[in-house]
Tab-separated table of C-alpha atoms in Angstrom:
chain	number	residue	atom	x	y	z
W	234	UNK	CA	15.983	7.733	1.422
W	235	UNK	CA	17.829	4.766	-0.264
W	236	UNK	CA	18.424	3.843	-3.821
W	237	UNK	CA	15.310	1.846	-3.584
W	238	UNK	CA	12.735	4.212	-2.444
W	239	UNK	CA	12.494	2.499	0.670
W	240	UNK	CA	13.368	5.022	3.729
W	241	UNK	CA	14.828	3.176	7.310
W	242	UNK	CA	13.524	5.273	10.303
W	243	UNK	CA	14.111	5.220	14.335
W	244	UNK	CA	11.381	4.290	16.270
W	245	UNK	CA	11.120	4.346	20.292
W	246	UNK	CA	9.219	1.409	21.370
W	247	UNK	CA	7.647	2.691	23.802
W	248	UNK	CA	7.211	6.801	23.839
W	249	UNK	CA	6.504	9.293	26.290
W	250	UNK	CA	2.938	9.390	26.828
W	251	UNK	CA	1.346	10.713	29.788
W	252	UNK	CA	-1.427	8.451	31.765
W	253	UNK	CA	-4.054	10.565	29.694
W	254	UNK	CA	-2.032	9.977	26.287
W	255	UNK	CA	-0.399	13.136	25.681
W	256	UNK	CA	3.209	13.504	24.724
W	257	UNK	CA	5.503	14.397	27.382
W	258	UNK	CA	7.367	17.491	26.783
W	259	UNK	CA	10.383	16.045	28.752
W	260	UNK	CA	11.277	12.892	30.317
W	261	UNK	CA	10.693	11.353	33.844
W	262	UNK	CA	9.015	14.964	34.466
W	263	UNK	CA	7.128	14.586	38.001
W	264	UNK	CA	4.011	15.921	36.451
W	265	UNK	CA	3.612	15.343	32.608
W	266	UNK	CA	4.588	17.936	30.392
W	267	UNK	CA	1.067	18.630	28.602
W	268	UNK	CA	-0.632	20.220	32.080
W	269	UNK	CA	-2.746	17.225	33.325
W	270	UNK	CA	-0.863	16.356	35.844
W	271	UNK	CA	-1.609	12.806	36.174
W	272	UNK	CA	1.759	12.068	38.035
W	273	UNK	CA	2.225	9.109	35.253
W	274	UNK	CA	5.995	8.144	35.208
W	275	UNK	CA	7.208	7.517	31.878
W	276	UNK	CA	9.049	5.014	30.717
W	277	UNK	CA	12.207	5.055	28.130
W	278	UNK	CA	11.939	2.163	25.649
W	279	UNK	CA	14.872	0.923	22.927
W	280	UNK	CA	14.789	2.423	19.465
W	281	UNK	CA	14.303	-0.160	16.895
W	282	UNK	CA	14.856	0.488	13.059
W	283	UNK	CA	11.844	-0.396	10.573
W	284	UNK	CA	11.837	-0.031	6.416
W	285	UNK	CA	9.173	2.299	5.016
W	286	UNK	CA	8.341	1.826	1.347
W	287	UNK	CA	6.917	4.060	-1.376
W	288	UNK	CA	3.835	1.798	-0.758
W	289	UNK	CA	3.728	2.522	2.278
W	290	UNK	CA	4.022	6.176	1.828
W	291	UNK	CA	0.869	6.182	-0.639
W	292	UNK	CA	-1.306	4.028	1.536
W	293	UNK	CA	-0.864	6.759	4.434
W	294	UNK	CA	-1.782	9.232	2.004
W	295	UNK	CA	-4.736	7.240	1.034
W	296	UNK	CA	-5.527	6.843	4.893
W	297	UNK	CA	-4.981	10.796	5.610
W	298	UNK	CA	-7.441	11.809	2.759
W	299	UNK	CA	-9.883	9.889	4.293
W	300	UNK	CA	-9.346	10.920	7.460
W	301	UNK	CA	-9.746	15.159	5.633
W	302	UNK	CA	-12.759	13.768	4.259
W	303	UNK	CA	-14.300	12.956	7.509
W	304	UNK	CA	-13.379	16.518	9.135
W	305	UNK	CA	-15.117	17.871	5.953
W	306	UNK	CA	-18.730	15.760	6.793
W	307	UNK	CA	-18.121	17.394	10.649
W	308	UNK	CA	-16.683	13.704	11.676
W	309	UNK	CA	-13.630	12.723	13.521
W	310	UNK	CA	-10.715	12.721	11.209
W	311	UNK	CA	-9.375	9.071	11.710
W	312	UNK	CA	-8.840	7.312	8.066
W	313	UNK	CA	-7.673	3.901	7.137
W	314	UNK	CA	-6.668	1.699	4.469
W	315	UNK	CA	-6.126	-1.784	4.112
W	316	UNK	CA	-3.487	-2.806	1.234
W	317	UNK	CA	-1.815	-6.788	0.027
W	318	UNK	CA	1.237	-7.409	-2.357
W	319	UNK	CA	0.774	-3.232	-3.013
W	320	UNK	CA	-2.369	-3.136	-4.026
W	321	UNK	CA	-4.892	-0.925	-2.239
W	322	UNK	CA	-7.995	-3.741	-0.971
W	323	UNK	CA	-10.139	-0.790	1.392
W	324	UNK	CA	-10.253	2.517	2.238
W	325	UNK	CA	-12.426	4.215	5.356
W	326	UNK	CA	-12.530	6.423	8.187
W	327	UNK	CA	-14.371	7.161	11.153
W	328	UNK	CA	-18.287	7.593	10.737
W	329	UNK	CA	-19.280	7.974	14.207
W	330	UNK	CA	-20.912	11.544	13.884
W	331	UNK	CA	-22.464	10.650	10.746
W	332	UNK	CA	-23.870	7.493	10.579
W	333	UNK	CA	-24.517	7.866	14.578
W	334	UNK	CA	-22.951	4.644	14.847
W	335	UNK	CA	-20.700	4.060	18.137
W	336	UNK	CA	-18.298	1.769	16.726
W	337	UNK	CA	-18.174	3.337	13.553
W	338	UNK	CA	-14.095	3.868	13.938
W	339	UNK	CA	-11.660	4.189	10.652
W	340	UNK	CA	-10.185	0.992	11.280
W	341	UNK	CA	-13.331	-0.804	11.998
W	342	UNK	CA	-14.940	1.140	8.746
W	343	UNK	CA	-11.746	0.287	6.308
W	344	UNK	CA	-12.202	-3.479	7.385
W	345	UNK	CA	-16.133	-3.420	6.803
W	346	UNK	CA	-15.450	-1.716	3.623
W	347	UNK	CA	-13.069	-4.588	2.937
W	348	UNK	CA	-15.873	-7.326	3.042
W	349	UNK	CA	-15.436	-10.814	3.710
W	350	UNK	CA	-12.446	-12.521	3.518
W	351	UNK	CA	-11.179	-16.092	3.985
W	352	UNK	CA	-8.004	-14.448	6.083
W	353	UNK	CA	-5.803	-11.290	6.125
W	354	UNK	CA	-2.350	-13.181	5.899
W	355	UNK	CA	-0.064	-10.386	3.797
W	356	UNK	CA	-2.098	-7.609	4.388
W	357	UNK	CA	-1.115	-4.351	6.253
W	358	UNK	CA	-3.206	-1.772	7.922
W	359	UNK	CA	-2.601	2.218	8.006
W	360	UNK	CA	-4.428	4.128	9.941
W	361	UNK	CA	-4.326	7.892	10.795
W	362	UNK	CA	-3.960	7.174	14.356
W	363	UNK	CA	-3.038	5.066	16.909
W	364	UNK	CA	-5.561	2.277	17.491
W	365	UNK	CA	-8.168	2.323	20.481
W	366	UNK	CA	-8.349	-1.336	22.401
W	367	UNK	CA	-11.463	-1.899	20.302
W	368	UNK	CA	-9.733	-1.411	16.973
W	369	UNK	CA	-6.346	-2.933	18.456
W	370	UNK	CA	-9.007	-5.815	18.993
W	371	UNK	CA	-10.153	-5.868	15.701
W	372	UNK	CA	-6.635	-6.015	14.539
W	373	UNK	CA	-5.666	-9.109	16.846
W	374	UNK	CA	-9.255	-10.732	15.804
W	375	UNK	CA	-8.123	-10.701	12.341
W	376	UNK	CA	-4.502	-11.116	12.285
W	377	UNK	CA	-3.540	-8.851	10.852
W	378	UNK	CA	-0.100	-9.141	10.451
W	379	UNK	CA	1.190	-4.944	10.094
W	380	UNK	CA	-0.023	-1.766	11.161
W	381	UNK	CA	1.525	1.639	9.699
W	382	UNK	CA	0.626	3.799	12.341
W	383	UNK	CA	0.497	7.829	10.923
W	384	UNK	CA	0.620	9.133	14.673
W	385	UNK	CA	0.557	8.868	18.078
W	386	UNK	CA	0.723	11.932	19.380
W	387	UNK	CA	-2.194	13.116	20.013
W	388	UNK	CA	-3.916	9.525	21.642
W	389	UNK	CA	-1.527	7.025	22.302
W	390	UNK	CA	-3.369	3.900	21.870
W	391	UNK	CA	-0.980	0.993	23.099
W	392	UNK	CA	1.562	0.032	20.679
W	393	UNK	CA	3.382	-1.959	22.684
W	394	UNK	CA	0.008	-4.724	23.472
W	395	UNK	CA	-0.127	-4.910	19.611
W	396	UNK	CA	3.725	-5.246	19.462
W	397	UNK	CA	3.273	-7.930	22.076
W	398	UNK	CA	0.699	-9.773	20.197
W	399	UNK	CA	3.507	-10.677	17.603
W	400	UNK	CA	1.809	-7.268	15.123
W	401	UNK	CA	4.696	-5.548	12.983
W	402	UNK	CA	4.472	-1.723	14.035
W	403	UNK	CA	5.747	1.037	12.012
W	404	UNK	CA	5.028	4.328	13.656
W	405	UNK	CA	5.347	7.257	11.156
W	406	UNK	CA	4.988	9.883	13.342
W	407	UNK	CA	3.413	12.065	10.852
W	408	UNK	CA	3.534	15.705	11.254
W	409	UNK	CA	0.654	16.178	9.059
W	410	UNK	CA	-1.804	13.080	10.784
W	411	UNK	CA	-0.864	14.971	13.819
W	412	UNK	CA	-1.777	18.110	12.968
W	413	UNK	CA	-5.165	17.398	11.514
W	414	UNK	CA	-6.405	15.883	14.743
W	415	UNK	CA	-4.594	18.254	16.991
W	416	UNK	CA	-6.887	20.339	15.045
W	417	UNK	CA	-9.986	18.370	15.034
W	418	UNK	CA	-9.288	18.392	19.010
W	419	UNK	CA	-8.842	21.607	19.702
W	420	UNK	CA	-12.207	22.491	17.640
W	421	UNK	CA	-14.285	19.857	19.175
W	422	UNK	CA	-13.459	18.304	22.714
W	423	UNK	CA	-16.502	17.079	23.102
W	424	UNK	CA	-16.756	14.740	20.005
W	425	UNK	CA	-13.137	13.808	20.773
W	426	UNK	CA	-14.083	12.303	23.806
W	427	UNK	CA	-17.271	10.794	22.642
W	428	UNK	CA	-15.441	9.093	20.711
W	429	UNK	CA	-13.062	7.840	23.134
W	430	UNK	CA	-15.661	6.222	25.685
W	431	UNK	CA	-15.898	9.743	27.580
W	432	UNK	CA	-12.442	10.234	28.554
C-alpha cells in the first residue's frame, strides 16, 4: 500500500485457463489441472503493473454486495457497479433466476440501472466476475473505457479481446469474489450453466 492509498499490483495478461475456463493448477500441463481434460495448452503472458485506488476498493465492495444479494434471492451471484470522477452512478447484479430474464447479467443490469446517457467517457466498470462475450459486448458497445475485474477464476471470460479493444483491465483477483461463486457453483451447476449458454 503506498502513502496515497493507492496499492500497485502484478497482473499476468493472459492466465492459465483451461479450454473450459478453469484455472490450471500448473503450467503447460498436458491435460489441465482442474480434471476436464480438454488437452487446452496454456499460454504464459507478461505481467504488467496497474494502480488500484481506495475507490476502487469500495466500488468492488459495492459490486460484491450485490453480487451476496443475488445468492440471497436464489440468483447467480454476479454484481456490478458503474462509478465517474469517484462517485458511485449504478449498482446491479445478475437477475436471471428472478426476473426469468436471459440476459438479465450484472453488467448488463448495473448499466440498465444506470439509464440513459449521452456517453460513458470517465467511467469505470466493476464487476464480480469476468465478463461473458455478451457483457464484454456491452462494454465495447458503450466504451467504456475501464473494467475492475473482482475474479477470474472461476469463468475466465476473455480479458485479453477487451484488452485488445483498447479497455483498461485491472484484474483483482479477489479471494472473496472467488469464493462466493466457487460456492454458488458448487451448489447449483445447473443454473451456472444456464447461465452460461449451456456450457
Amino acid at each position: 500500500m503506498r502513502a496515497d492509498g493507492t496499492e500497485k499490483i502484478a497482473v499476468a495478461d493472459s492466465a492459465k485457463f483451461c479450454g473450459f475456463g478453469n484455472v490450471r493448477k500448473k503450467k503447460h500441463m498436458p491435460l489441465c489441472g482442474c480434471g476436464c481434460r480438454c488437452r487446452s495448452p496454456g499460454r504464459p503472458g507478461p505481467v504488467t503493473f496497474v494502480i488500484v485506488t481506495d475507490v476502487d476498493r469500495d466500488m468492488m465492495t459495492v459490486a460484491l454486495r450485490q453480487a451476496r444479494g443475488s445468492l440471497e434471492a436464489g440468483g447467480v451471484p454476479v454484481g456490478a457497479a458503474l462509478a465517474a470522477d469517484g462517485a458511485l452512478l449504478a449498482a446491479g447484479h445478475n437477475e436471471r433466476v428472478q426476473q426469468g430474464d436471459p440476459i438479465a447479467h450484472g453488467e448488463i443490469s448495473c448499466l440498465r440501472n444506470a439509464g440513459r446517457r449521452p456517453d460513458y467517457l470517465g467511467t469505470t466498470l466493476y464487476t464480480t466476475l469476468s465478463p461473458c462475450e455478451m457483457c464484454s459486448g456491452a462494454i465495447l458497445l458503450f466504451r467504456i473505457p475501464r473494467v475492475v475485474v473482482g475474479e477470474a477464476r472461476t469463468f475466465a471470460g476473455d480479458l485479453d479481446f477487451l484488452r485488445g479493444k483498447g479497455v483498461e483491465i485491472v484484474l483483482l483477483d479477489d479471494p472473496d469474489c472467488a469464493a462466493l461463486m466457487a460456492e454458488f457453483q458448487a451448489r447449483y451447476p445447473d443454473v451456472w450453466s444456464e447461465d452460461i449458454g449451456g456450457r
